XYZ file of C-alpha atoms in Angstrom:
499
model
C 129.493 117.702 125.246
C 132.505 116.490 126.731
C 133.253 113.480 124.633
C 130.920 110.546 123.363
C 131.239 107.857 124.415
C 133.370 104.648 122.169
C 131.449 103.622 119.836
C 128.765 105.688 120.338
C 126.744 106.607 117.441
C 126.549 105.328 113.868
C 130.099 106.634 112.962
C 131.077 107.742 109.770
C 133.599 104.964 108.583
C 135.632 104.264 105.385
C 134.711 100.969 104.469
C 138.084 100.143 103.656
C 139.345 101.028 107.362
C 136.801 98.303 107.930
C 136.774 95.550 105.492
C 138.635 92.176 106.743
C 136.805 89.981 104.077
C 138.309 86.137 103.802
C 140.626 85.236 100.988
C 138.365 83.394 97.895
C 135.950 84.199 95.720
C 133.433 86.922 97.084
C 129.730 85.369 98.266
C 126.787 86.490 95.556
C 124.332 88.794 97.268
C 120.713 88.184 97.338
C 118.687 90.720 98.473
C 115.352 90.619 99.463
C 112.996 93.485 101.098
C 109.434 93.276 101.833
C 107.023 96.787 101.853
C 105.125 98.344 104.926
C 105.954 95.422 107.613
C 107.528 94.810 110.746
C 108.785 91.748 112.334
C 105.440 89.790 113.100
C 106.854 86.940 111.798
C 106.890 83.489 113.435
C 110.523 83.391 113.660
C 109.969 86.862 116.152
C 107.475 85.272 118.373
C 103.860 86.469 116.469
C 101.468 84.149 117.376
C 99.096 84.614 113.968
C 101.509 84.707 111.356
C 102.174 81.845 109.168
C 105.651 82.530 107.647
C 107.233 78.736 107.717
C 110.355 79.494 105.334
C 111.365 82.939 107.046
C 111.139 81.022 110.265
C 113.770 78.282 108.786
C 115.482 81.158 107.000
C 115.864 82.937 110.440
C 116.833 79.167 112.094
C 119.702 78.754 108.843
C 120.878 81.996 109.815
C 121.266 84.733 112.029
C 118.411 87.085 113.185
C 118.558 90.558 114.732
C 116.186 91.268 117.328
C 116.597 94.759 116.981
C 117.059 96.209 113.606
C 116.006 99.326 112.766
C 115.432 101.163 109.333
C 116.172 104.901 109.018
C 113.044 106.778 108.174
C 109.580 104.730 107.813
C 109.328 106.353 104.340
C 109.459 103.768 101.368
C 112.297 105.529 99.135
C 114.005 107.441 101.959
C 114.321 103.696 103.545
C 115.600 102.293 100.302
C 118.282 104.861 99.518
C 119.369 104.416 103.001
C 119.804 100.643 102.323
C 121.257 101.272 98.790
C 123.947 103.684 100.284
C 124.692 103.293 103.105
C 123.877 106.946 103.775
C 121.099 108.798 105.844
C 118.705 110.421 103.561
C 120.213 113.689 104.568
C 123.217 112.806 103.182
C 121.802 111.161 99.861
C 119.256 113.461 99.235
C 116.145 111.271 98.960
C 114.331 112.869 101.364
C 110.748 111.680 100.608
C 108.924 109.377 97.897
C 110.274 109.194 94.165
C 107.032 109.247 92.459
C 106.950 112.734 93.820
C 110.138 113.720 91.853
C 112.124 113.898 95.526
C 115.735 112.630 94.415
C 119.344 112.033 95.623
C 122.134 114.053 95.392
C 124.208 113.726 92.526
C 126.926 111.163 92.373
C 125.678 109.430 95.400
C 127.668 105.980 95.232
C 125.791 102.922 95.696
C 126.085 99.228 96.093
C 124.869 98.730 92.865
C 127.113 101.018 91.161
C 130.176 99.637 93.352
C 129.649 95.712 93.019
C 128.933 96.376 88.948
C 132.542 97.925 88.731
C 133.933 95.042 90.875
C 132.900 92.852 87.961
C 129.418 91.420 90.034
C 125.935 90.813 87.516
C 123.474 92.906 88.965
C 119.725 92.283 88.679
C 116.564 93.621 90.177
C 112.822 92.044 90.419
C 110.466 94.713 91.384
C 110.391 98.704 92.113
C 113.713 100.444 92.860
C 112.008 104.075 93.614
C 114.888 105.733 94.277
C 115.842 108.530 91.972
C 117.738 109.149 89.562
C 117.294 105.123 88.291
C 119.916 105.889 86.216
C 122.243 105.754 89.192
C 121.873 102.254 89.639
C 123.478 100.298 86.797
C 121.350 97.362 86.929
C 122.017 94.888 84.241
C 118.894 93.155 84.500
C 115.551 94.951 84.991
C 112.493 92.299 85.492
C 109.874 94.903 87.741
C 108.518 95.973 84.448
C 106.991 92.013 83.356
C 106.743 90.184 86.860
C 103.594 90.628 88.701
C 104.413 92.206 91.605
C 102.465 95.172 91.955
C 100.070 96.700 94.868
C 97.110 95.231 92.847
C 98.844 91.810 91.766
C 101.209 89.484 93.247
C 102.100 86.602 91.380
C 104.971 85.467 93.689
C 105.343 82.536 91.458
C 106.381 84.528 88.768
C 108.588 86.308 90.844
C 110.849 83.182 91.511
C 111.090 81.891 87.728
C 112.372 85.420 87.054
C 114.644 84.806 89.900
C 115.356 81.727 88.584
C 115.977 82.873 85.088
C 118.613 85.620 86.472
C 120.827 83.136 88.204
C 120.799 80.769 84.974
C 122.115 84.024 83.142
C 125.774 83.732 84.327
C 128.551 82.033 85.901
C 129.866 85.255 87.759
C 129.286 86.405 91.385
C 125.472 88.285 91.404
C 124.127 90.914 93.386
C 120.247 90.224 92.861
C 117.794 92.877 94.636
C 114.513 91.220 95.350
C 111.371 93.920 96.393
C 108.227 91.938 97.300
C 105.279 94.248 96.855
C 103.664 92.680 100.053
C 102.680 93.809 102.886
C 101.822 97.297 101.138
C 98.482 98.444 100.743
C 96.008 97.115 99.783
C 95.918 94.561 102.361
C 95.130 91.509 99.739
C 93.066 88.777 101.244
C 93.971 86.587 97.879
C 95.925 86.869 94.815
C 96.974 84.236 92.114
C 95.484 81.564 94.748
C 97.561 82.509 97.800
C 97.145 82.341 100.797
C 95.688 79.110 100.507
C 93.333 79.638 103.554
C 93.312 83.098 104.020
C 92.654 83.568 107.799
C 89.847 86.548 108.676
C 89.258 88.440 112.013
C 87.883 86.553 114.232
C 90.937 84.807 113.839
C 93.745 87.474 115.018
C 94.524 89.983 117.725
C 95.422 93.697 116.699
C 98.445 94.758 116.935
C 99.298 95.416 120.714
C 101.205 99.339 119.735
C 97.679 100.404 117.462
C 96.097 100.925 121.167
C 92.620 100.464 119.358
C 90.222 97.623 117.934
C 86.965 97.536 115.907
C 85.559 94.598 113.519
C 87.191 96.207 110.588
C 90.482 97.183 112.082
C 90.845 93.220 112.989
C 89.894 92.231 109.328
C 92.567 94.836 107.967
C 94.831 93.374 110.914
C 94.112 89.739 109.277
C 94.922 90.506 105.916
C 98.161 92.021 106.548
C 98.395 88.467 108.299
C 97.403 86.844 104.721
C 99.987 89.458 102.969
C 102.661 88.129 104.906
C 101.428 84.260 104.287
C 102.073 85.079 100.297
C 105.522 87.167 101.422
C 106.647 84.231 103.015
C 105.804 81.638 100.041
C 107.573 83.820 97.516
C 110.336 83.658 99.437
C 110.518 80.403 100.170
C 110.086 79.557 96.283
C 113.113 82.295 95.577
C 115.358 80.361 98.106
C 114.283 77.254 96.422
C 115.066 78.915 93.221
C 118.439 79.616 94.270
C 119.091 76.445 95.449
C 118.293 74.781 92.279
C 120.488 76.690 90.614
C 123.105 75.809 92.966
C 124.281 79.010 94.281
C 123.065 78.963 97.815
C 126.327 77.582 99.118
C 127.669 80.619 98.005
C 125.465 83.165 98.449
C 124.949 86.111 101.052
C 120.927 85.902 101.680
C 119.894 89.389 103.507
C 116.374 89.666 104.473
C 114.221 92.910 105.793
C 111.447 94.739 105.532
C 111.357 98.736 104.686
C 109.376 100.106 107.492
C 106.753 98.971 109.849
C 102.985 98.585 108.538
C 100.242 101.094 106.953
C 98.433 101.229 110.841
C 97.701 104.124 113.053
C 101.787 105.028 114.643
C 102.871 102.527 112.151
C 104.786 103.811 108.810
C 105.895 107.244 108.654
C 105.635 107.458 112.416
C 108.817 107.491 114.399
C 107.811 105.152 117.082
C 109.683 101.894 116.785
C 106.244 100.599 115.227
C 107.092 101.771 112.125
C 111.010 101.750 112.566
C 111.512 98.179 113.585
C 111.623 95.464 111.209
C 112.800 92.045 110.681
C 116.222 91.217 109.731
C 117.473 87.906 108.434
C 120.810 87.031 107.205
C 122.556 83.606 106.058
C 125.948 83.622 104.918
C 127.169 80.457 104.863
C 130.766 80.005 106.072
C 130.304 83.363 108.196
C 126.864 83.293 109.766
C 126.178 80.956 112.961
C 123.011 78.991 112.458
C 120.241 79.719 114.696
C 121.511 82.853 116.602
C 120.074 85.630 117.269
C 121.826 89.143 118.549
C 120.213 92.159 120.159
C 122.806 94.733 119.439
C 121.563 97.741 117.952
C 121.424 97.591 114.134
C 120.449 99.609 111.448
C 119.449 99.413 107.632
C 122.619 101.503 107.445
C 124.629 98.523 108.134
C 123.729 96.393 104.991
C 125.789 98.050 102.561
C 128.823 98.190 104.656
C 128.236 94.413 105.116
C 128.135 93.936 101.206
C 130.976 95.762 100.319
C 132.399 93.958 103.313
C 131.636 90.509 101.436
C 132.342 91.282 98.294
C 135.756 92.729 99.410
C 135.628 96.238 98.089
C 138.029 98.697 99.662
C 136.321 102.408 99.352
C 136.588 105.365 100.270
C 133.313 106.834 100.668
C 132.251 106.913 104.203
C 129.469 104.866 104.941
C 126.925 106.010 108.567
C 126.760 101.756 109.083
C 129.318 99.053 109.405
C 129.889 95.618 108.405
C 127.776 93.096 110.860
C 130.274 90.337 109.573
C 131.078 90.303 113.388
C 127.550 90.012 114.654
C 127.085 87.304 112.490
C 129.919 84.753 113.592
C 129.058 85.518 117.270
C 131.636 87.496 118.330
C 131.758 89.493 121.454
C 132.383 92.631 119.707
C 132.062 96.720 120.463
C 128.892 97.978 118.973
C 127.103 101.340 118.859
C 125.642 102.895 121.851
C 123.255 105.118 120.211
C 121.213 104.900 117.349
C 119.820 107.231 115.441
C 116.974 107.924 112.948
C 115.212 110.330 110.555
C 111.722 111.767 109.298
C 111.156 114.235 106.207
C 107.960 114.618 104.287
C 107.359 111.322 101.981
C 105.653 114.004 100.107
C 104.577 117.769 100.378
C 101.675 116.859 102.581
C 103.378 115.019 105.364
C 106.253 117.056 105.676
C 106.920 116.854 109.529
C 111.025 117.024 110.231
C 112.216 114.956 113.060
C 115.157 113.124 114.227
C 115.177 109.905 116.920
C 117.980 108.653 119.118
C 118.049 106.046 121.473
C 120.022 104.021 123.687
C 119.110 100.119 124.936
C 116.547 101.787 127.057
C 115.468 105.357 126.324
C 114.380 106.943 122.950
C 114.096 110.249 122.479
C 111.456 112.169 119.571
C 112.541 115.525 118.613
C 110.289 117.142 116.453
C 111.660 120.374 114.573
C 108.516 122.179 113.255
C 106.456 124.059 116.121
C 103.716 126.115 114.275
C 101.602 122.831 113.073
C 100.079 119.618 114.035
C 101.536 116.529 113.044
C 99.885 116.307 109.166
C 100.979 112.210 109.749
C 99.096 111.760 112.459
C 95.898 113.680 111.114
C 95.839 111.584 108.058
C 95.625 108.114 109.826
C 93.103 109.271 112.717
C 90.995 112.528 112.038
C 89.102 111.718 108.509
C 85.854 110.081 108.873
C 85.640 108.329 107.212
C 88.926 107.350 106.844
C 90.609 107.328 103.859
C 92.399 103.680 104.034
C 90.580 100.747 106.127
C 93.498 100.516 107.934
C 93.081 103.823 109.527
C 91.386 105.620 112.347
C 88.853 108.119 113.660
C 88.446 110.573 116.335
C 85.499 108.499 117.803
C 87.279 105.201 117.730
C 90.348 106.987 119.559
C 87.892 108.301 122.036
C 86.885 105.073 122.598
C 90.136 103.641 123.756
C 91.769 103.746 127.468
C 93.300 106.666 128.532
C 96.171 106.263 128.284
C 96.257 105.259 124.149
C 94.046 108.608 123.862
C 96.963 110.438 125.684
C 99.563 108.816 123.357
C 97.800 109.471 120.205
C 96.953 113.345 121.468
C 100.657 113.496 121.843
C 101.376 112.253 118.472
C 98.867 114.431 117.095
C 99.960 117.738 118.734
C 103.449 116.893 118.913
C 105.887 118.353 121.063
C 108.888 119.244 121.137
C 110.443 116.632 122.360
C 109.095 113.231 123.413
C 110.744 110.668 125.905
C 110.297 106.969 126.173
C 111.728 104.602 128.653
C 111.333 101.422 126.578
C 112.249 98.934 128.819
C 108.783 99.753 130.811
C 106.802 101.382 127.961
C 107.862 99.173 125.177
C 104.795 101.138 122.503
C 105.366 103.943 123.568
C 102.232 105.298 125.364
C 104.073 107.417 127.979
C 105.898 110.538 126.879
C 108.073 111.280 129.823
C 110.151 114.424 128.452
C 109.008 116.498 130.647
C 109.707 114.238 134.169
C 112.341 115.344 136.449
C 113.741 111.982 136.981
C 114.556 111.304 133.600
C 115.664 115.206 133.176
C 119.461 113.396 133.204
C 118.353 111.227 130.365
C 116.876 113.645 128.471
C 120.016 115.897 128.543
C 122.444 112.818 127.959
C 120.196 112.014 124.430
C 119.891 115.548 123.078
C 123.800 116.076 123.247
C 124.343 112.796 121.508
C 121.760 113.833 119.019
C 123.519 117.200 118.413
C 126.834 115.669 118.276
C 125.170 113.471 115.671
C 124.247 115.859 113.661
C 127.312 117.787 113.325
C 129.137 114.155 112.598
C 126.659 113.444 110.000
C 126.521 117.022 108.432
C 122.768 117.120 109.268
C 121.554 120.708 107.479
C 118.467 120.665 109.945
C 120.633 121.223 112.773
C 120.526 124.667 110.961
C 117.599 126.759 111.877
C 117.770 128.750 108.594
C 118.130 125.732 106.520
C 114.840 124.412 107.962
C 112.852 127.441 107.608
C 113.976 126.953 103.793
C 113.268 123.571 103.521
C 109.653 124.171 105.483
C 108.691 127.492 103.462
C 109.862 125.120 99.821
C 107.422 122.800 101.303
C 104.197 125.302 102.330
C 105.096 126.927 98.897
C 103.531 123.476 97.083
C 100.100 124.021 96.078
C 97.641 123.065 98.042
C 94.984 120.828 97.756
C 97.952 119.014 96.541
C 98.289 117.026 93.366
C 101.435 115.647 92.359
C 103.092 116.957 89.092
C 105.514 114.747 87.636
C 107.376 118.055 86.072
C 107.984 119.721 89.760
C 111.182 120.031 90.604
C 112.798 120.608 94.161
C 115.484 123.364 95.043
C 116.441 121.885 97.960
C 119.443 119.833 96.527
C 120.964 123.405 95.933
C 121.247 124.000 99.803
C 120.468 120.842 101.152
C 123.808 119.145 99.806
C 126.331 119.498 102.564
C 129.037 118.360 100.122
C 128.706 121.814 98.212
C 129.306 123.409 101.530
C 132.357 121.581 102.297
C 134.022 121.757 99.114
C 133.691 125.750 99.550
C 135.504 125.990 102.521
């Protein structure tokens, strides 16, 4: 490659090359994430959901149009957002609860703000490991209802409300709302008020397929997302009670896209786009929105950016402080994304970049089908409602059986001009007019990859990482005493410090 392109990729930066923060007290930092959705919101355009306080969040504030997470894996996405590092880098390269971990003496925004003298708090799961990297002072996950099978948002605000009471002091408080993961919850503790069913929705338009009981799933994510947004909007009223939303940094997104066939775990932008929401008053312009390309990556730099700590770890994001006040600024050209395992059996390696128009799939393992795609579409019957079957796939048009034969037997590489094929549908990698495209994304991919450090740009490293995988037992059952090898050769830091 003969040189990138300015400002091309997510750069490695040292935060404290980047870190202009205004003179006075640093903002607090409230953090909120939401599991397994994607930005059908109101404030987005979705025509079914009812989500009246992100909407007026999103109108106090400034909202991306196209934010992206890393990986549409739950703790692979959260370590991302927690360091500001790809999960290459960090080491979290699938789901905690299947004793997948980070790297030792992986800094964090938790860890950083804590030193700079911030009160650090977090309402529901963290699962990232090791927990004990993240010096939380207050842990309320373990007594507020918040779980997959209960979701007392209520509570979740009065413990909200309790933590800001706790101190005078700037706060970084981490937020996790256990909707929209499944189970899709028609009703819990009395919200939604009037759940909506599904005769009352549309599926959504990148699934490619409809039956009775997809549209009833599709309506209760709709009713998971009605109780998301009412938690919120008590935690913001929370806040303000306590009078510290003049001063406080409110970020808002959700981990990955939702629990439907191409959705989470997939690497279509179904399951990497999500919404992003951020008010920070005396930065932020109210009501506008910017379509630059940003990433998950990008939070903690804009933290650390806030709360004025200079470091020198380099982060893969940068500080959106610019976005936000509406400045004509130089952004990235390319962005870039990542797939592991989530656990042993959905281990499918593949890395995404894309531009404004084309994205471009490479997937690394070539003796298997996509385990991923098998799960949500070849069991009948399936084994969530929100999942597939060969003969409702056979039922749909052509060219959403093509698409979901493609992400099924997976090739190589897969090529998607998104301006005219915004779901995806038409893999084009292998058309001679886009041949130029295809040759521009796979050198900015590689140069990514050496940038970043990325061991699976190492054949040899990922015929380890796959044969530590196909070594797991199989049918698999998780042990909680397993433990992985692959921090002893996936941890490019060892590497470097040897040369």
């Amino acid at each position: 490659m003969s040189g990138l392109p300015r400002f091309a990729l997510c750069s490695l930066v040292l935060l404290g090359a980047v870190s202009h923060h205004a003179a006075g007290a640093p903002p607090n930092v409230l953090l909120i994430t939401s599991e397994d959705n994607g930005p059908e919101l109101g404030c987005y355009g979705d025509p079914f959901a009812r989500t009246p306080n992100l909407d007026t969040l999103a109108e106090a504030g400034v909202r991306f149009d196209r934010a992206f997470v890393v990986t549409a894996s739950c703790s692979e996405s959260r370590s991302a957002l927690l360091t500001g590092l790809f999960p290459h880098q960090n080491g979290q390269i699938g789901l905690a609860t299947h004793q997948y971990r980070q790297f030792p003496e992986v800094p964090n925004i938790v860890a950083l703000l804590k030193g700079a003298g911030y009160r650090t708090g977090l309402i529901g799961k963290l699962h990232v490991n090791p927990e004990s990297a993240f010096p939380f002072d207050f842990r309320l996950g373990s007594r507020i209802a918040n779980s997959f099978s209960s979701r007392d948002v209520r509570q979740v605000a009065e413990g909200a409300a309790e933590f800001f009471r706790a101190g005078q002091g700037p706060f970084l408080l981490m937020v996790n709302f256990a909707d929209a993961h499944l189970p899709y919850l028609r009703e819990s503790h009395g919200l939604p008020e009037n759940p909506i069913s599904g005769d009352a929705v549309a599926m959504l338009p990148w699934v490619g397929l409809e039956t009775p009981a997809l549209r009833d799933a599709q309506a209760d994510y709709y009713n998971c997302l009605s109780r998301l947004d009412t938690g919120i909007g008590l935690l913001l009223q929370a806040l303000a009670s306590a009078g510290r939303d003049s001063d406080t940094l409110v970020i808002y997104l959700g981990d990955h896209g939702a629990q439907f066939p191409r959705g989470k775990l997939a690497s279509y932008d179904s399951a990497l786009r999500v919404p992003l929401l951020i008010r920070w008053p005396g930065v932020s312009k109210s009501g506008l929105t910017r379509d630059e390309l940003t990433s998950s990556l990008d939070i903690a730099a804009t933290i650390l950016d806030a709360a004025g700590i200079d470091s020198s770890t380099p982060l893969a994001g940068r500080s959106l402080r610019p976005l936000l006040r509406g400045e004509l600024y130089p952004w990235r050209e390319y962005l870039v994304t990542e797939y592991h395992g989530h656990y042993p059996p959905l281990y499918f390696p593949q890395r995404t970049i894309r531009d404004a128009r084309y994205k471009l799939i490479g997937n690394l393992l070539r003796d298997r089908p996509n385990p991923i795609a098998h799960a949500f579409t070849q069991l009948d019957p399936p084994t969530q409602r929100t999942y597939a079957t060969p003969a409702i796939i056979g039922a749909a048009p052509e060219p959403v059986r093509e698409a979901y034969a493609t992400w099924l037997d997976a090739p190589p590489i897969e090529l998607y001009d998104l301006a005219n094929d915004p779901h995806e549908w038409n893999n084009r990698a292998g058309d001679p007019a886009l041949a130029p495209v295809k040759a521009r994304l796979l050198d900015a991919l590689a140069a990514w990859q050496k940038e970043t450090a990325d061991p699976l740009a190492d054949p040899a490293i990922l015929e380890q990482l796959t044969r530590e995988h196909d070594a797991v037992p199989t049918p698999y059952t998780r042990n909680p005493d397993h433990e992985w090898r692959y921090p002893e050769y996936l941890d490019m830091r060892k590497k470097a410090a040897r040369r």
